[in-house]
mmCIF file of C-alpha atoms in Angstrom:
data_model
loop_
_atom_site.group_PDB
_atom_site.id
_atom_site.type_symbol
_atom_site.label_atom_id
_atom_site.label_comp_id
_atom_site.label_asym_id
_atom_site.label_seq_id
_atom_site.Cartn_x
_atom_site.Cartn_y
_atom_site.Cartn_z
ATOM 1 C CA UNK A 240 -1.313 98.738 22.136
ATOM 2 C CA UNK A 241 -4.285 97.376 24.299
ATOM 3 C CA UNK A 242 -5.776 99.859 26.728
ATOM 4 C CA UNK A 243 -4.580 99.566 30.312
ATOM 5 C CA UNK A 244 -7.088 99.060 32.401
ATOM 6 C CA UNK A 245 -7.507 99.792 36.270
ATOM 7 C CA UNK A 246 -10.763 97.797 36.705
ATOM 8 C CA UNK A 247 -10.624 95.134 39.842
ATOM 9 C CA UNK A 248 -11.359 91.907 39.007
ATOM 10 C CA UNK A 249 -15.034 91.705 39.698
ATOM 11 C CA UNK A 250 -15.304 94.472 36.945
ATOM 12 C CA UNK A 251 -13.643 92.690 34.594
ATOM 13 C CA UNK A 252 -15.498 89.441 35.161
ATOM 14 C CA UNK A 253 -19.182 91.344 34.769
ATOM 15 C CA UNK A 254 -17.864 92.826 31.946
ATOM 16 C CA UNK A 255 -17.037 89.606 30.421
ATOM 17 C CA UNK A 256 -20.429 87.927 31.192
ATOM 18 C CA UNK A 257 -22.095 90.675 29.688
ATOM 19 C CA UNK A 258 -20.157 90.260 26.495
ATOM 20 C CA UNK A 259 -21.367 86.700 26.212
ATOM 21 C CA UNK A 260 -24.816 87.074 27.211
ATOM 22 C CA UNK A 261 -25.061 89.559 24.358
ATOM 23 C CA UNK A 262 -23.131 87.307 21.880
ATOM 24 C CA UNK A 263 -20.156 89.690 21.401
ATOM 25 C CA UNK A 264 -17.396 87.505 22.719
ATOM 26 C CA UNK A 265 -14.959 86.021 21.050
ATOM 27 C CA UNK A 266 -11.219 84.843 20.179
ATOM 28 C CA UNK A 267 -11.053 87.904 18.305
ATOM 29 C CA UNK A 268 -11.655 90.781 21.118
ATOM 30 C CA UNK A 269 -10.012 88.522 24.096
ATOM 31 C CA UNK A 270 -12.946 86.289 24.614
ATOM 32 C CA UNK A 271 -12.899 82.487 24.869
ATOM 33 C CA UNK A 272 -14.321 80.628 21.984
ATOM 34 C CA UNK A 273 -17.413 78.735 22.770
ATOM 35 C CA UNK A 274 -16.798 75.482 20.401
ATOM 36 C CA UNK A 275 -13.381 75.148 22.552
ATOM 37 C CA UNK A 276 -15.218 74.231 25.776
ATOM 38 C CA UNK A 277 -16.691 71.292 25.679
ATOM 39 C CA UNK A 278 -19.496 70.155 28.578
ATOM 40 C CA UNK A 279 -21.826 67.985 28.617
ATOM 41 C CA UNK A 280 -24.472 66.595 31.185
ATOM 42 C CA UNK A 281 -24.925 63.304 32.315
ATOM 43 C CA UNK A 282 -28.122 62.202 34.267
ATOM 44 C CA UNK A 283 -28.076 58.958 36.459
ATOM 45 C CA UNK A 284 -31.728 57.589 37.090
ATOM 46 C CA UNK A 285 -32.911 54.138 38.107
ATOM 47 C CA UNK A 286 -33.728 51.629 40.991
ATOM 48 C CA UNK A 287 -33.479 52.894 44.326
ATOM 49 C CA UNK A 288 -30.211 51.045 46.287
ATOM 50 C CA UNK A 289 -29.798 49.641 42.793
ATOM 51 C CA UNK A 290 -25.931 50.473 42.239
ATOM 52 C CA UNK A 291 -26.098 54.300 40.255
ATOM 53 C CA UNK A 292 -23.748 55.652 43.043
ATOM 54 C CA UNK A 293 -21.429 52.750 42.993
ATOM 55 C CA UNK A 294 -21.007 53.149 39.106
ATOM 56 C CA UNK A 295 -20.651 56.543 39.335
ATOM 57 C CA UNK A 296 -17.905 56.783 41.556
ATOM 58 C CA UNK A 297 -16.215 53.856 39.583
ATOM 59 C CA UNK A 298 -16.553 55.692 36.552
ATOM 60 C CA UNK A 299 -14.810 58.696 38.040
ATOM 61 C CA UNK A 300 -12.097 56.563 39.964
ATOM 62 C CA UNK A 301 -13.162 57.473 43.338
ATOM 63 C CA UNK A 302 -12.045 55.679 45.989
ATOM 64 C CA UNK A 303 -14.627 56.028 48.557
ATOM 65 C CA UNK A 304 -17.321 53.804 49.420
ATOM 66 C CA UNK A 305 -20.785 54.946 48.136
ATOM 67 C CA UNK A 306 -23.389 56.499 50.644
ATOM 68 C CA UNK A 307 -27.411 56.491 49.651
ATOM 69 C CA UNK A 308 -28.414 59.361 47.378
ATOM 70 C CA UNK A 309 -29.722 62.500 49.242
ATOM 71 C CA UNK A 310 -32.702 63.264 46.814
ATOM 72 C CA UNK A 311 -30.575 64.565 44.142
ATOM 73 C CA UNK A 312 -27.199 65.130 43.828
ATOM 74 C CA UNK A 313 -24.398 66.433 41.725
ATOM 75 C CA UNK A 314 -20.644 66.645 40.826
ATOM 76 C CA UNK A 315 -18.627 66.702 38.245
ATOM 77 C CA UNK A 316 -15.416 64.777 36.456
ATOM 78 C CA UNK A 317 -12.711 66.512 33.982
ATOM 79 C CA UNK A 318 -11.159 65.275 31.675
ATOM 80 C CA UNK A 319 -8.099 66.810 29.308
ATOM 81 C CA UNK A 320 -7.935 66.030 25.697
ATOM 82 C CA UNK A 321 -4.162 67.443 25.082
ATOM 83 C CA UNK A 322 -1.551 69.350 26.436
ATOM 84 C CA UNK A 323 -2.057 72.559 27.627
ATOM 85 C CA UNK A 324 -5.506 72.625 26.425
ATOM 86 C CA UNK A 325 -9.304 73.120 27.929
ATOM 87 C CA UNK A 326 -10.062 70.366 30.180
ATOM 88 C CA UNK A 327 -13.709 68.885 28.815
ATOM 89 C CA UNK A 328 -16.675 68.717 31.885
ATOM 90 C CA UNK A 329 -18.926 66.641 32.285
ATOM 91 C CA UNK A 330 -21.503 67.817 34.955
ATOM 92 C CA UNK A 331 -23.254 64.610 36.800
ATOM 93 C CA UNK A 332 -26.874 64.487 38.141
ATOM 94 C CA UNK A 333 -27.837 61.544 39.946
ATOM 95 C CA UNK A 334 -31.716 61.391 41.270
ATOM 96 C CA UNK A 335 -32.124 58.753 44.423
ATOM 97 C CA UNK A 336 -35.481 57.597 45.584
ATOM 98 C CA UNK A 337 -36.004 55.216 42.812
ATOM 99 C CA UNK A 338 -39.364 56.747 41.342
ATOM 100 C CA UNK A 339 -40.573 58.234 44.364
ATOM 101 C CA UNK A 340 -38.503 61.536 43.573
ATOM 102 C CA UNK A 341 -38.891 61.523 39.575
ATOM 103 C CA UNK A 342 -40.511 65.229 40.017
ATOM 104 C CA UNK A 343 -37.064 66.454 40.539
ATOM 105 C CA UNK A 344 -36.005 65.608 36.677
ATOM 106 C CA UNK A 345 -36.742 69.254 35.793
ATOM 107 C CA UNK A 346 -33.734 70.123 37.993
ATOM 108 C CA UNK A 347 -31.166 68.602 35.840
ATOM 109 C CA UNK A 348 -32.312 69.016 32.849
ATOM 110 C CA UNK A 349 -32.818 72.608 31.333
ATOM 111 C CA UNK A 350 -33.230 74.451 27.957
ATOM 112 C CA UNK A 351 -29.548 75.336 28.462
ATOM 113 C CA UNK A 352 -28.162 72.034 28.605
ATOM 114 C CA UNK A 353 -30.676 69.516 27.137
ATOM 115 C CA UNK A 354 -28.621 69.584 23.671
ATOM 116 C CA UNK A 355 -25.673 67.942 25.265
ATOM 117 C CA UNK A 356 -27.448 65.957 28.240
ATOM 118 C CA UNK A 357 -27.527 61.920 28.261
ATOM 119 C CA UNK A 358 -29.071 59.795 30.265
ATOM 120 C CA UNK A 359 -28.483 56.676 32.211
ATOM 121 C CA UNK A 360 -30.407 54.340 33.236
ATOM 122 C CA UNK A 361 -29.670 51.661 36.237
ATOM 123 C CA UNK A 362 -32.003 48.740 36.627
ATOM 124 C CA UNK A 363 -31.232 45.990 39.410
ATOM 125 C CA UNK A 364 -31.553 42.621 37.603
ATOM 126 C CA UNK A 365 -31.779 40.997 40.827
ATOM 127 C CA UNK A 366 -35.576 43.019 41.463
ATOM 128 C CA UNK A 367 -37.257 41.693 38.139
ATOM 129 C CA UNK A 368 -40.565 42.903 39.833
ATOM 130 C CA UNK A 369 -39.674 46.109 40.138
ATOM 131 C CA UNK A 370 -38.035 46.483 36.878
ATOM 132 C CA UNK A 371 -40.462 47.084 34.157
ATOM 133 C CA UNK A 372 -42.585 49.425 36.569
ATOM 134 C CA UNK A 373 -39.161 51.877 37.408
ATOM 135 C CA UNK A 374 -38.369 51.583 33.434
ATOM 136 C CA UNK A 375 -41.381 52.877 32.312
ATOM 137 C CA UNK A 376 -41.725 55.401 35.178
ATOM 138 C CA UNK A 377 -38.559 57.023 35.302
ATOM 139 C CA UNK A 378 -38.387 57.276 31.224
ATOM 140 C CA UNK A 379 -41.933 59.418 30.947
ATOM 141 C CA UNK A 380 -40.818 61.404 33.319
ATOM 142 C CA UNK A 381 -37.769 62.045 31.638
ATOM 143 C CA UNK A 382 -38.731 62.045 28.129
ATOM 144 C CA UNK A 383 -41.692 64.922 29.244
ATOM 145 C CA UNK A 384 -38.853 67.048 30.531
ATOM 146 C CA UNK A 385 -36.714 66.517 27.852
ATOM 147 C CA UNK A 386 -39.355 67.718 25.217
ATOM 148 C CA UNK A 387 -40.223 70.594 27.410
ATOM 149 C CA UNK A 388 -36.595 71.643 27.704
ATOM 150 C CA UNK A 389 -36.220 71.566 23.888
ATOM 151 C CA UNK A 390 -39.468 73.117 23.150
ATOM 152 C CA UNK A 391 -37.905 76.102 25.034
ATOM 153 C CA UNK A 392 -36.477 79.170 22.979
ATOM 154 C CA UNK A 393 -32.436 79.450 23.471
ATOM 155 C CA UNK A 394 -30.048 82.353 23.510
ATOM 156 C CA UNK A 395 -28.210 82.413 19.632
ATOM 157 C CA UNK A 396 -24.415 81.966 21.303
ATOM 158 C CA UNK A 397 -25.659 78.997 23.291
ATOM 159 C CA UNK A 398 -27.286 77.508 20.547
ATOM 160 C CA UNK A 399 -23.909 77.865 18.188
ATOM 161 C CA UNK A 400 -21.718 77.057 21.452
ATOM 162 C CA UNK A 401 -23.869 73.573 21.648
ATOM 163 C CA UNK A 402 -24.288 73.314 17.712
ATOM 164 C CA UNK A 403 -21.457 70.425 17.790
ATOM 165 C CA UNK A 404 -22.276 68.530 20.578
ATOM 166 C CA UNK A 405 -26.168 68.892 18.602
ATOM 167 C CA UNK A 406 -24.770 66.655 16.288
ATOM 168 C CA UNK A 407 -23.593 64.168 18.985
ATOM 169 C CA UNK A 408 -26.634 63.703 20.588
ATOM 170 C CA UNK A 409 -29.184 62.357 17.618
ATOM 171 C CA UNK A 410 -30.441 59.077 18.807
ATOM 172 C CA UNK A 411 -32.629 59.637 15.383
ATOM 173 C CA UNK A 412 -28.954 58.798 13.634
ATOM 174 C CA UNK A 413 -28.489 55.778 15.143
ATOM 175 C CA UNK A 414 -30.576 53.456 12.896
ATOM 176 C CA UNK A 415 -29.365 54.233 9.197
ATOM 177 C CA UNK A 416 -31.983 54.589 6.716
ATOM 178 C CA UNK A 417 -32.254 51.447 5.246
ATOM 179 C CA UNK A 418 -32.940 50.039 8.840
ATOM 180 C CA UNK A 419 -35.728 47.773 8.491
ATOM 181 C CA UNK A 420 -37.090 48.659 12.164
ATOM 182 C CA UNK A 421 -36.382 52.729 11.643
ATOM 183 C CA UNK A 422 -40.342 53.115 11.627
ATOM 184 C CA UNK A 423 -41.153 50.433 14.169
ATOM 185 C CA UNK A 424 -39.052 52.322 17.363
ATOM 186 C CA UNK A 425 -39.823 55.475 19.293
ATOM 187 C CA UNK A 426 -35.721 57.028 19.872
ATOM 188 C CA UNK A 427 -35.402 58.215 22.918
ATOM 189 C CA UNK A 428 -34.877 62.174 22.681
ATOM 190 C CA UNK A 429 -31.486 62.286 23.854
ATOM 191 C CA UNK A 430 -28.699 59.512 24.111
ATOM 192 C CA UNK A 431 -29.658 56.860 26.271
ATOM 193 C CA UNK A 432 -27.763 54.246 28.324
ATOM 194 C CA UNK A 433 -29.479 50.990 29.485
ATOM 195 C CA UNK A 434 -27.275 49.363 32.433
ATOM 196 C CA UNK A 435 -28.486 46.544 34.286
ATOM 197 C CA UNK A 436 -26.594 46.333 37.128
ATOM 198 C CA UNK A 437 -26.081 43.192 40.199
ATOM 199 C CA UNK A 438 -25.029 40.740 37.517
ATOM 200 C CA UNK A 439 -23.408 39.046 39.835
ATOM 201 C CA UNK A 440 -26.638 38.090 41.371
ATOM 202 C CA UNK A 441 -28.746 37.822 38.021
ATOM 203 C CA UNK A 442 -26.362 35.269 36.764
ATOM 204 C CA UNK A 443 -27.609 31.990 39.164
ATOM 205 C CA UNK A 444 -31.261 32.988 38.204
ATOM 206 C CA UNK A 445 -33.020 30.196 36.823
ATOM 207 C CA UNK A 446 -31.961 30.058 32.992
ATOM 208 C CA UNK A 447 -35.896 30.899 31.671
ATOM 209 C CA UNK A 448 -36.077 33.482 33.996
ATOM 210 C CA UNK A 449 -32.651 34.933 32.774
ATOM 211 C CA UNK A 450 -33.760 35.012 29.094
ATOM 212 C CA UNK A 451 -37.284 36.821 29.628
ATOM 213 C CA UNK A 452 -35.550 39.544 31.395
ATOM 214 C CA UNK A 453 -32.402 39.406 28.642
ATOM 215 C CA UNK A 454 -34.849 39.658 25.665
ATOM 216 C CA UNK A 455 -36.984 42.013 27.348
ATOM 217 C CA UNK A 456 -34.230 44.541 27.891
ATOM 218 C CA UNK A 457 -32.966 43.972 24.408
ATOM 219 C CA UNK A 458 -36.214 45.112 23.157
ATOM 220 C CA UNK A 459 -36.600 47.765 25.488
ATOM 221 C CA UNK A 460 -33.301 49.616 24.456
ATOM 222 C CA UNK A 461 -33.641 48.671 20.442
ATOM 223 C CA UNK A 462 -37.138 50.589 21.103
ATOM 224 C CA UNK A 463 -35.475 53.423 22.584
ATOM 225 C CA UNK A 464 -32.550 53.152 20.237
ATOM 226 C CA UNK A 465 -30.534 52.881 23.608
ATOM 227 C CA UNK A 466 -27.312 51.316 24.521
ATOM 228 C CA UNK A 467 -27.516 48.203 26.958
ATOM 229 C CA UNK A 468 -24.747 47.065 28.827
ATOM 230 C CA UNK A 469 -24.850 44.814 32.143
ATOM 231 C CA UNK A 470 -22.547 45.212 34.823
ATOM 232 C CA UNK A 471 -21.340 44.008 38.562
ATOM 233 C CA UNK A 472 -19.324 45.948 40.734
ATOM 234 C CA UNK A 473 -17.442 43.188 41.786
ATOM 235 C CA UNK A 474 -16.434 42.457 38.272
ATOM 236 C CA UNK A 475 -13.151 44.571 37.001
ATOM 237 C CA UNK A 476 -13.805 43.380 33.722
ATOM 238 C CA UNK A 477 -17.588 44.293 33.244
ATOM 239 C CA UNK A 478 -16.772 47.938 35.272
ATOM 240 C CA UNK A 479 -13.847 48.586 32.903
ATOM 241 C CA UNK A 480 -16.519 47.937 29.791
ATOM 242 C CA UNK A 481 -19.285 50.449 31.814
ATOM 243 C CA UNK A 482 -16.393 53.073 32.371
ATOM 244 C CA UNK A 483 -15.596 53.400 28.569
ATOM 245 C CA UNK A 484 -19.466 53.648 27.686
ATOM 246 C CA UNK A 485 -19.749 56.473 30.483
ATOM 247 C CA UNK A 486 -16.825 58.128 28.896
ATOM 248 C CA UNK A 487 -18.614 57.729 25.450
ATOM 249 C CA UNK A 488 -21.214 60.125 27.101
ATOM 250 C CA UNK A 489 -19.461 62.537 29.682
ATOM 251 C CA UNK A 490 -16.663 63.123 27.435
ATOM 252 C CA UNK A 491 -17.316 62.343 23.861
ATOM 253 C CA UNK A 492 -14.379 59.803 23.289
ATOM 254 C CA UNK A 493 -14.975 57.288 20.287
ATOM 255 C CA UNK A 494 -17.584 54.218 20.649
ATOM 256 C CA UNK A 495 -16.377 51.305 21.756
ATOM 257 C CA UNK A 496 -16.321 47.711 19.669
ATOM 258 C CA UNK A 497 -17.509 45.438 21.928
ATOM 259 C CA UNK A 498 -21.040 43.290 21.701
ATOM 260 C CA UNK A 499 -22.333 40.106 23.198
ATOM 261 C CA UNK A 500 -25.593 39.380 22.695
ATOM 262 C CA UNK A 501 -24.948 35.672 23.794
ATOM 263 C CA UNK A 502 -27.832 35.174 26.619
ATOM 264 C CA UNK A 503 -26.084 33.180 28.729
ATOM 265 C CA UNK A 504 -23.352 36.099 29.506
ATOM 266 C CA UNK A 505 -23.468 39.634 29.990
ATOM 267 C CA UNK A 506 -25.264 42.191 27.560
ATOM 268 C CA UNK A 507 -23.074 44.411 25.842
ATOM 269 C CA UNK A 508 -25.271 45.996 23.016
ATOM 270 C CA UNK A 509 -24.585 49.484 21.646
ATOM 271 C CA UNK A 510 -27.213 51.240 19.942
ATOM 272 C CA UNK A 511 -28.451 50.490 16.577
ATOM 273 C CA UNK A 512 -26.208 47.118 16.775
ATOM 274 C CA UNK A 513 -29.343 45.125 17.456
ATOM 275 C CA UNK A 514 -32.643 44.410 15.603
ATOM 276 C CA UNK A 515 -36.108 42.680 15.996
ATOM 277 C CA UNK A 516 -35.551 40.067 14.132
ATOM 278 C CA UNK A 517 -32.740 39.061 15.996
ATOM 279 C CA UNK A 518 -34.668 39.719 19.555
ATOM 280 C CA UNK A 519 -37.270 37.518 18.338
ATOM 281 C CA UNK A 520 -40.786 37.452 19.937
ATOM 282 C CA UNK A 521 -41.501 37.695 23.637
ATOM 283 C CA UNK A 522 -41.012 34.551 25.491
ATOM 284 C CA UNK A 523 -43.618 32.842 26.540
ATOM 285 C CA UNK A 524 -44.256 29.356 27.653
ATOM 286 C CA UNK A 525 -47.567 29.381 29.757
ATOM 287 C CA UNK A 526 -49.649 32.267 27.833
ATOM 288 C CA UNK A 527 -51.036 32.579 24.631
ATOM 289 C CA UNK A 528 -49.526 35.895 23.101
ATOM 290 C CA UNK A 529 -52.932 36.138 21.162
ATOM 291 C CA UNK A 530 -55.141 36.355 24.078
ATOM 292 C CA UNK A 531 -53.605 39.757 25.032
ATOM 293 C CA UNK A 532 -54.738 42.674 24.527
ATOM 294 C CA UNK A 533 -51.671 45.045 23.811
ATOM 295 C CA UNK A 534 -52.058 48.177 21.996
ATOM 296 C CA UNK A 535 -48.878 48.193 20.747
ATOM 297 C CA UNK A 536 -45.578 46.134 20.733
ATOM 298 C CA UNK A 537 -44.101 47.847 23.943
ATOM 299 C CA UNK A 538 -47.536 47.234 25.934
ATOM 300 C CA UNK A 539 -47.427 43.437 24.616
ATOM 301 C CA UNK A 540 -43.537 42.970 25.750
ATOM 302 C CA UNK A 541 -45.018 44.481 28.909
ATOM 303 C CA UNK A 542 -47.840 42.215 29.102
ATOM 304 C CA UNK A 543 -45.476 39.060 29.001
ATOM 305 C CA UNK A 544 -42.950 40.262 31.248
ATOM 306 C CA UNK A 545 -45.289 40.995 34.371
ATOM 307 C CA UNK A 546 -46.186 37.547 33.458
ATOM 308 C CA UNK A 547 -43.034 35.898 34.902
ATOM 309 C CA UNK A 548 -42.571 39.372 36.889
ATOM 310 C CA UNK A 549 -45.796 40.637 38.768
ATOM 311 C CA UNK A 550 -45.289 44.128 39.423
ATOM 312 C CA UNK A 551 -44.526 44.784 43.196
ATOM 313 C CA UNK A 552 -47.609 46.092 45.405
ATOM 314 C CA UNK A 553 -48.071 49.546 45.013
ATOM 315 C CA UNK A 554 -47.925 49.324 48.903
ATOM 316 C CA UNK A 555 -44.653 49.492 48.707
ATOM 317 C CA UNK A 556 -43.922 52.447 46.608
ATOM 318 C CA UNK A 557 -46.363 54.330 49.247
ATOM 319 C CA UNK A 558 -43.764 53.164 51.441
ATOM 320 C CA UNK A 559 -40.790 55.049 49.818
ATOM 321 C CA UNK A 560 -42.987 58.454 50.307
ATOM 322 C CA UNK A 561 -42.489 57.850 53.558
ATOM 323 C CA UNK A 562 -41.914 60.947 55.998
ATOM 324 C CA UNK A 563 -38.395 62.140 54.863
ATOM 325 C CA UNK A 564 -37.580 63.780 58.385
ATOM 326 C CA UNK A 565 -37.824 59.917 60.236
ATOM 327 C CA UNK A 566 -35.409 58.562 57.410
ATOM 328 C CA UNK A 567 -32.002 57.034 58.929
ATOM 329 C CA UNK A 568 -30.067 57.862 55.897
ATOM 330 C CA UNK A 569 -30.696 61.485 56.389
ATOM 331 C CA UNK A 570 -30.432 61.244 60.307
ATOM 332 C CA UNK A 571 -28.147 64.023 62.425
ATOM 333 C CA UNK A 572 -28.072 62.738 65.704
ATOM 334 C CA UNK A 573 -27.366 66.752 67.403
ATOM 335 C CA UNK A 574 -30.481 67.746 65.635
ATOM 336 C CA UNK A 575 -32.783 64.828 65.844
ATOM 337 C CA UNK A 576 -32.568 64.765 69.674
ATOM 338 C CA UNK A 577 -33.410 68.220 70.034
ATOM 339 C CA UNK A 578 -36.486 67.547 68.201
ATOM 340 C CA UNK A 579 -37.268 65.031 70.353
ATOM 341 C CA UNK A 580 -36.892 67.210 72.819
ATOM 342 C CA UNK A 581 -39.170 69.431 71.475
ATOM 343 C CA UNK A 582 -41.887 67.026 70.408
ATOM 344 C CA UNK A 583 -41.771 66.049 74.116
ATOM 345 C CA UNK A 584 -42.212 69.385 75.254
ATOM 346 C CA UNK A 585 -45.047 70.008 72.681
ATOM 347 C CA UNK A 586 -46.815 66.546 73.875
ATOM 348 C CA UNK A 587 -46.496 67.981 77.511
ATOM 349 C CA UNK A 588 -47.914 70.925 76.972
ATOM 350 C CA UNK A 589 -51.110 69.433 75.478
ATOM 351 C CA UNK A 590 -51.716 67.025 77.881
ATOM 352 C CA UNK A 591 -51.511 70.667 80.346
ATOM 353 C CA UNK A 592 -53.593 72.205 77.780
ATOM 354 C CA UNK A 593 -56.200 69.459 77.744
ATOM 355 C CA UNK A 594 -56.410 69.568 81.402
ATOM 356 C CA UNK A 595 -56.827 73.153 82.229
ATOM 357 C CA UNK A 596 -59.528 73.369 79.706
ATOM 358 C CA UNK A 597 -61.669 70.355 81.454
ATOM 359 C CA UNK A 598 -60.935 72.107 85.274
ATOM 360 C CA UNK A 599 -62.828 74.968 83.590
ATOM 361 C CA UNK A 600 -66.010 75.888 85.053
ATOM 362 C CA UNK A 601 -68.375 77.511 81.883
ATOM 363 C CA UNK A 602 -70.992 79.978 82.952
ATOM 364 C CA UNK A 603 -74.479 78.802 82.188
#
């Protein structure tokens, strides 16, 4: 017969806690087994106003119209795999700001959760400027607080509670080993996502223009042994195609089937389904690829792009640092006029100030 206990509730919950932290939990003394819940992390990173909210709240059949990102913000989707059994999580981090708030990665993205995190990134296809200089960015940033996370030690039940979803999340397992480009990428460090988003508006770009930035981002996820996948939110067909690769990650369901690499319509590559060979060399049509100076295959892809694409002014990344308090999107009109108030007051009082002091008469 089990013991009868009289402990309240909070008791009962410490005590359980406890038990896990010290790794003596399990289905065999009451506690829940670790490799029956299954969570996993999902970080949304890209363009600022580029479409990552939108998406999201597709992905999780929201019906509510998307407001601008508040620095960095979470929530969450569930999802159940049977009847009457554990509900999977997926816990969703999505940094706004564009680049200008990248510090905040190392929010997100922890020792405790870095074995089962993914990331996604948005790029707006209709800001070709400002898309190679957010890639690049927002993926160092990412990658360095990846490695950190992983370099950290981790508690031996968390490590065996994440052991399976481990084996999910090897982008080093995406190429087989006969690949003939295994030794010419650089895998990204967890599973990445690649979504280029406004296709709507990419698609009456000028055709040459259209294929630098197609190639480019072909290259760009095959080097990162990333998925790529563009999208429009006005397009049921390309949002349904998004939601299954988002469920891919958040949830663990089986890969999808579909690919199009056909230029003239919408990306859908999944990782390790393309190769160089088939990318082909950057296009170029007014520079002489052997007249730059490119250190390595990345920096010459790089080189061409901001070719077609100059990079936007820096000017105007100084601009999104811009005083967060005189924002509109994060404007509260009770509060905002009583600092008004205030700053009027405070301007009042040293224009008061000033005078009293020159009215003074200093002894010589």
């Amino acid at each position: 017969m089990p013991k009868i206990s009289s402990d309240t509730l909070w008791e009962l919950a410490s005590a359980e806690v406890q038990s896990r932290e010290d790794g003596t939990g399990g289905e065999e003394d009451g506690g829940v087994d670790p490799g029956s819940l299954n969570e996993r992390t999902v970080f949304f990173i890209g363009n600022k106003a580029g479409g990552k909210t939108t998406i999201l709240l597709r992905c999780l059949d929201r019906d509510e119209p998307p407001k601008p990102t508040l620095a960095l913000e979470y929530t969450f989707g569930r999802r159940a795999r049977g009847h009457n059994t554990p509900k999977d999580i997926a816990h969703l981090w999505e940094l706004g700001g564009g680049t200008s708030l990248s510090d905040l990665v190392q929010i997100p993205i922890t020792a405790q959760n870095v074995r089962s995190l993914s990331v996604v990134l948005v790029l707006d296809l209709s800001k070709p400027n400002a898309l190679w200089g957010t890639m690049e960015r927002l993926l160092q940033t990412t990658r360095t607080q990846v490695e950190k996370a992983c370099s950290k030690p981790q508690r031996t039940l968390e490590s065996k509670a994440g052991s399976k979803q481990q084996a999910q999340n090897r982008p080093l397992m995406v190429l087989p080993k006969d690949h003939p480009d295994r030794e010419l990428i650089n895998p990204f460090p967890v599973p990445l996502v690649i979504i280029g988003s406004k296709f709507d508006i990419f698609q009456d770009f000028d055709s040459e223009k259209r294929k630098v930035i197609c190639k480019t981002l072909r290259f760009i996820s095959h080097y990162y042994a990333a998925s790529l996948i563009f999208t429009s939110s006005k397009s049921e067909s390309l949002m349904s195609k998004t939601k299954s690769l988002f469920t891919q990650l958040g949830f663990g369901t089986e890969k999808g089937k579909s690919m199009s690499s056909d230029l003239s319509k919408p990306l859908i590559i999944p990782a390790g389904m393309d190769s160089l060979s088939q990318i082909g060399s950057p296009p170029t049509t007014d520079v002489d690829i052997g007249t730059l100076h490119a250190k390595n295959p990345l920096d010459l892809w790089k080189k061409v792009f901001e070719v077609v694409f100059p990079p936007e002014n820096t000017s105007d990344h100084h601009r999104e640092l811009k005083d967060p308090a005189k924002d509109p999107q994060y404007s509260e009109p009770q509060i905002d006029s009583m600092r008004a108030q205030k700053d009027t007051e405070l301007d009042q009082y040293k224009r008061n100030a000033s005078k009293s002091w020159k009215g003074l008469e200093l002894e010589t």
